[in-house]
Short mmCIF file of C-alpha atoms in Angstrom, two decimals:
data_model
loop_
_atom_site.label_atom_id
_atom_site.label_comp_id
_atom_site.label_asym_id
_atom_site.label_seq_id
_atom_site.Cartn_x
_atom_site.Cartn_y
_atom_site.Cartn_z
CA UNK A 1 116.91 84.74 65.57
CA UNK A 2 115.38 85.87 68.85
CA UNK A 3 111.94 84.70 67.78
CA UNK A 4 113.37 81.27 67.05
CA UNK A 5 114.50 80.68 70.63
CA UNK A 6 113.65 77.34 72.21
CA UNK A 7 110.73 77.04 74.63
CA UNK A 8 111.39 77.90 78.26
CA UNK A 9 111.22 74.97 80.66
CA UNK A 10 111.22 74.95 84.43
CA UNK A 11 114.60 73.94 85.89
CA UNK A 12 116.23 74.11 82.50
CA UNK A 13 119.53 75.96 81.99
CA UNK A 14 117.89 79.38 81.58
CA UNK A 15 115.90 78.88 84.79
CA UNK A 16 119.08 78.15 86.73
CA UNK A 17 120.69 81.16 85.06
CA UNK A 18 117.98 83.37 86.55
CA UNK A 19 118.40 81.76 89.97
CA UNK A 20 122.15 82.35 89.78
CA UNK A 21 121.69 85.99 88.82
CA UNK A 22 119.35 86.39 91.78
CA UNK A 23 121.79 84.81 94.24
CA UNK A 24 124.73 86.92 93.10
CA UNK A 25 122.63 90.08 92.89
CA UNK A 26 121.20 89.65 96.38
CA UNK A 27 124.65 89.19 97.89
CA UNK A 28 126.07 92.23 96.12
CA UNK A 29 123.13 94.46 96.99
CA UNK A 30 123.23 93.61 100.70
CA UNK A 31 126.95 94.34 100.75
CA UNK A 32 126.50 97.56 98.79
CA UNK A 33 123.63 98.77 100.94
CA UNK A 34 125.45 98.18 104.22
CA UNK A 35 128.55 99.99 102.99
CA UNK A 36 126.61 102.98 101.66
CA UNK A 37 123.85 103.14 104.27
CA UNK A 38 124.71 106.61 105.58
CA UNK A 39 126.17 108.16 102.43
CA UNK A 40 124.78 110.19 99.53
CA UNK A 41 125.76 107.35 97.21
CA UNK A 42 122.98 105.23 98.72
CA UNK A 43 120.45 107.86 97.69
CA UNK A 44 121.82 108.04 94.15
CA UNK A 45 121.89 104.28 93.80
CA UNK A 46 118.33 104.01 95.13
CA UNK A 47 117.17 106.50 92.51
CA UNK A 48 118.94 104.55 89.77
CA UNK A 49 117.43 101.28 91.06
CA UNK A 50 113.94 102.83 91.18
CA UNK A 51 114.31 104.22 87.65
CA UNK A 52 115.37 100.78 86.39
CA UNK A 53 112.31 99.19 88.00
CA UNK A 54 109.99 101.75 86.45
CA UNK A 55 111.52 101.42 82.99
CA UNK A 56 111.29 97.62 83.05
CA UNK A 57 107.68 97.83 84.28
CA UNK A 58 106.75 100.30 81.54
CA UNK A 59 108.34 98.17 78.82
CA UNK A 60 106.62 95.07 80.18
CA UNK A 61 103.27 96.86 80.22
CA UNK A 62 103.68 97.92 76.59
CA UNK A 63 104.85 94.43 75.58
CA UNK A 64 101.75 92.84 77.13
CA UNK A 65 99.48 95.43 75.51
CA UNK A 66 100.63 94.73 71.94
CA UNK A 67 98.37 93.33 70.71
CA UNK A 68 95.85 94.17 73.45
CA UNK A 69 94.33 91.19 75.19
CA UNK A 70 91.90 91.03 78.08
CA UNK A 71 93.72 87.97 79.44
CA UNK A 72 97.19 89.56 79.67
CA UNK A 73 97.11 93.34 79.09
CA UNK A 74 95.46 94.49 82.33
CA UNK A 75 98.10 95.13 85.07
CA UNK A 76 96.33 93.26 87.86
CA UNK A 77 98.93 90.64 88.75
CA UNK A 78 100.76 91.39 91.99
CA UNK A 79 103.94 91.08 89.94
CA UNK A 80 102.73 94.18 88.06
CA UNK A 81 102.33 96.12 91.30
CA UNK A 82 105.39 95.03 93.30
CA UNK A 83 107.92 96.90 91.11
CA UNK A 84 105.90 100.11 91.49
CA UNK A 85 105.73 100.03 95.30
CA UNK A 86 109.36 98.91 95.44
CA UNK A 87 110.40 101.88 93.29
CA UNK A 88 108.40 104.21 95.54
CA UNK A 89 110.05 102.74 98.62
CA UNK A 90 113.49 103.22 97.08
CA UNK A 91 112.75 106.84 96.23
CA UNK A 92 110.97 107.96 99.39
CA UNK A 93 111.72 105.28 102.05
CA UNK A 94 108.11 105.21 103.20
CA UNK A 95 107.38 102.38 105.67
CA UNK A 96 104.10 101.42 103.99
CA UNK A 97 105.78 101.05 100.59
CA UNK A 98 108.60 99.03 102.09
CA UNK A 99 106.08 96.79 103.86
CA UNK A 100 104.28 95.98 100.60
CA UNK A 101 107.58 95.46 98.76
CA UNK A 102 108.76 93.21 101.60
CA UNK A 103 105.69 90.99 101.94
CA UNK A 104 104.67 90.93 98.29
CA UNK A 105 108.22 90.65 97.01
CA UNK A 106 109.71 88.16 99.44
CA UNK A 107 106.62 86.06 100.08
CA UNK A 108 105.01 86.05 96.62
CA UNK A 109 107.37 87.18 93.86
CA UNK A 110 109.97 84.68 95.05
CA UNK A 111 107.57 81.95 93.90
CA UNK A 112 108.74 82.81 90.40
CA UNK A 113 112.16 81.45 91.33
CA UNK A 114 110.67 78.12 92.40
CA UNK A 115 107.87 77.69 89.88
CA UNK A 116 107.91 80.40 87.20
CA UNK A 117 104.58 80.83 85.43
CA UNK A 118 106.46 81.41 82.20
CA UNK A 119 105.66 79.88 78.85
CA UNK A 120 106.96 80.73 75.43
CA UNK A 121 110.39 81.40 73.94
CA UNK A 122 113.48 80.98 76.10
CA UNK A 123 116.46 83.30 76.63
CA UNK A 124 117.17 85.79 75.10
CA UNK A 125 113.61 86.45 73.94
CA UNK A 126 112.00 89.65 75.34
CA UNK A 127 109.29 87.56 76.99
CA UNK A 128 111.94 85.79 79.07
CA UNK A 129 113.92 88.94 79.85
CA UNK A 130 110.89 90.97 80.91
CA UNK A 131 109.47 88.18 83.07
CA UNK A 132 112.68 87.65 84.98
CA UNK A 133 113.64 91.32 84.95
CA UNK A 134 110.41 92.35 86.63
CA UNK A 135 110.31 89.55 89.19
CA UNK A 136 113.98 89.53 90.15
CA UNK A 137 114.36 93.30 90.40
CA UNK A 138 111.31 93.54 92.67
CA UNK A 139 112.65 90.88 95.06
CA UNK A 140 116.15 92.33 94.96
CA UNK A 141 114.75 95.76 95.81
CA UNK A 142 113.05 94.34 98.90
CA UNK A 143 116.30 92.64 99.94
CA UNK A 144 118.31 95.81 99.37
CA UNK A 145 115.89 97.93 101.39
CA UNK A 146 115.68 95.45 104.26
CA UNK A 147 119.11 93.90 104.69
CA UNK A 148 121.10 96.51 102.83
CA UNK A 149 119.65 99.81 104.02
CA UNK A 150 118.28 98.46 107.28
CA UNK A 151 114.56 99.21 106.89
CA UNK A 152 112.35 97.05 109.08
CA UNK A 153 108.77 95.83 109.16
CA UNK A 154 106.60 95.46 112.27
CA UNK A 155 103.16 94.21 113.18
CA UNK A 156 101.55 97.45 112.04
CA UNK A 157 103.09 97.12 108.58
CA UNK A 158 102.06 93.46 108.52
CA UNK A 159 98.44 94.41 109.16
CA UNK A 160 98.68 97.07 106.46
CA UNK A 161 100.02 94.55 103.95
CA UNK A 162 97.23 92.11 104.79
CA UNK A 163 94.54 94.81 104.41
CA UNK A 164 95.90 96.05 101.06
CA UNK A 165 96.27 92.48 99.78
CA UNK A 166 92.70 91.62 100.71
CA UNK A 167 91.51 94.75 98.92
CA UNK A 168 93.53 93.87 95.82
CA UNK A 169 92.20 90.30 95.90
CA UNK A 170 88.59 91.48 96.13
CA UNK A 171 88.97 93.81 93.16
CA UNK A 172 90.92 91.31 91.08
CA UNK A 173 88.65 88.34 91.77
CA UNK A 174 85.64 90.46 90.82
CA UNK A 175 87.31 91.47 87.57
CA UNK A 176 88.29 87.86 86.88
CA UNK A 177 84.75 86.66 87.45
CA UNK A 178 83.24 89.26 85.14
CA UNK A 179 85.90 89.10 82.42
CA UNK A 180 86.69 85.38 82.55
CA UNK A 181 90.36 86.00 83.33
CA UNK A 182 92.68 84.68 86.04
CA UNK A 183 94.87 87.57 87.19
CA UNK A 184 96.80 86.81 90.34
CA UNK A 185 95.83 83.14 89.89
CA UNK A 186 92.95 83.92 92.24
CA UNK A 187 90.25 82.15 90.26
CA UNK A 188 92.25 79.09 89.33
CA UNK A 189 95.77 77.71 89.23
CA UNK A 190 98.27 78.66 86.54
CA UNK A 191 98.77 76.63 83.39
CA UNK A 192 102.26 75.74 84.63
CA UNK A 193 103.20 73.66 87.68
CA UNK A 194 103.30 75.64 90.91
CA UNK A 195 102.88 75.34 94.67
CA UNK A 196 99.16 76.00 94.15
CA UNK A 197 98.87 72.50 92.74
CA UNK A 198 99.39 70.96 96.20
CA UNK A 199 96.43 72.90 97.62
CA UNK A 200 92.80 71.87 97.42
CA UNK A 201 90.45 72.85 94.58
CA UNK A 202 89.95 76.61 94.44
CA UNK A 203 87.53 78.18 94.28
CA UNK A 204 85.37 75.09 94.41
CA UNK A 205 86.58 73.48 91.18
CA UNK A 206 89.51 71.36 90.11
CA UNK A 207 89.83 73.06 86.71
CA UNK A 208 93.17 74.65 85.90
CA UNK A 209 91.92 76.93 83.14
CA UNK A 210 90.67 80.47 83.82
CA UNK A 211 88.01 79.67 81.19
CA UNK A 212 86.80 76.62 83.09
CA UNK A 213 83.10 77.27 82.58
CA UNK A 214 83.39 77.23 78.81
CA UNK A 215 85.53 74.08 78.80
CA UNK A 216 83.72 71.95 81.36
CA UNK A 217 80.18 73.24 81.29
CA UNK A 218 80.11 73.91 85.06
#
């Protein structure tokens, strides 16, 4: 029955369901964090939140690796990395981890709410649950850390986030070029509509497919 789920569509009922879960979850986590900021319960909840992030990330990694595929099994999307740094920030409250969770989560992972790069079966298929579970939990963790527990970013953490992101982009674009993949949507836009579609051709081609060379002959 799960495998027979309808196809996910942007701004369909299941998309709005995810947006609603995010809105309610963000409100509750900010309230919870502010009320527990100086108590041992905040530490216990942070550990539980971090464990949840790690479990969802591990399940998602296994799901994408069966069967193994060069196009989807390598954890090089930023959405693969945000839950890990968010979990670390929840466990150890390190400013650098919070900075990456803040900038990657709030600036990038939130794009999934607006234009999810999700294709395939709709709710309650595991593909749907893992996609939204990973993205929403990462953003909610950043919100909880920042507006719930009161952690802050500054210009130093901003520069750190920029430097780490540039390093990730260099490694990922190199891998994409060699392997013919499109992790991070760095070598082409996604197959679904997104904000990238309003930008100019990148990098130097109007093709949408990560396998542009084989399709167009360029």
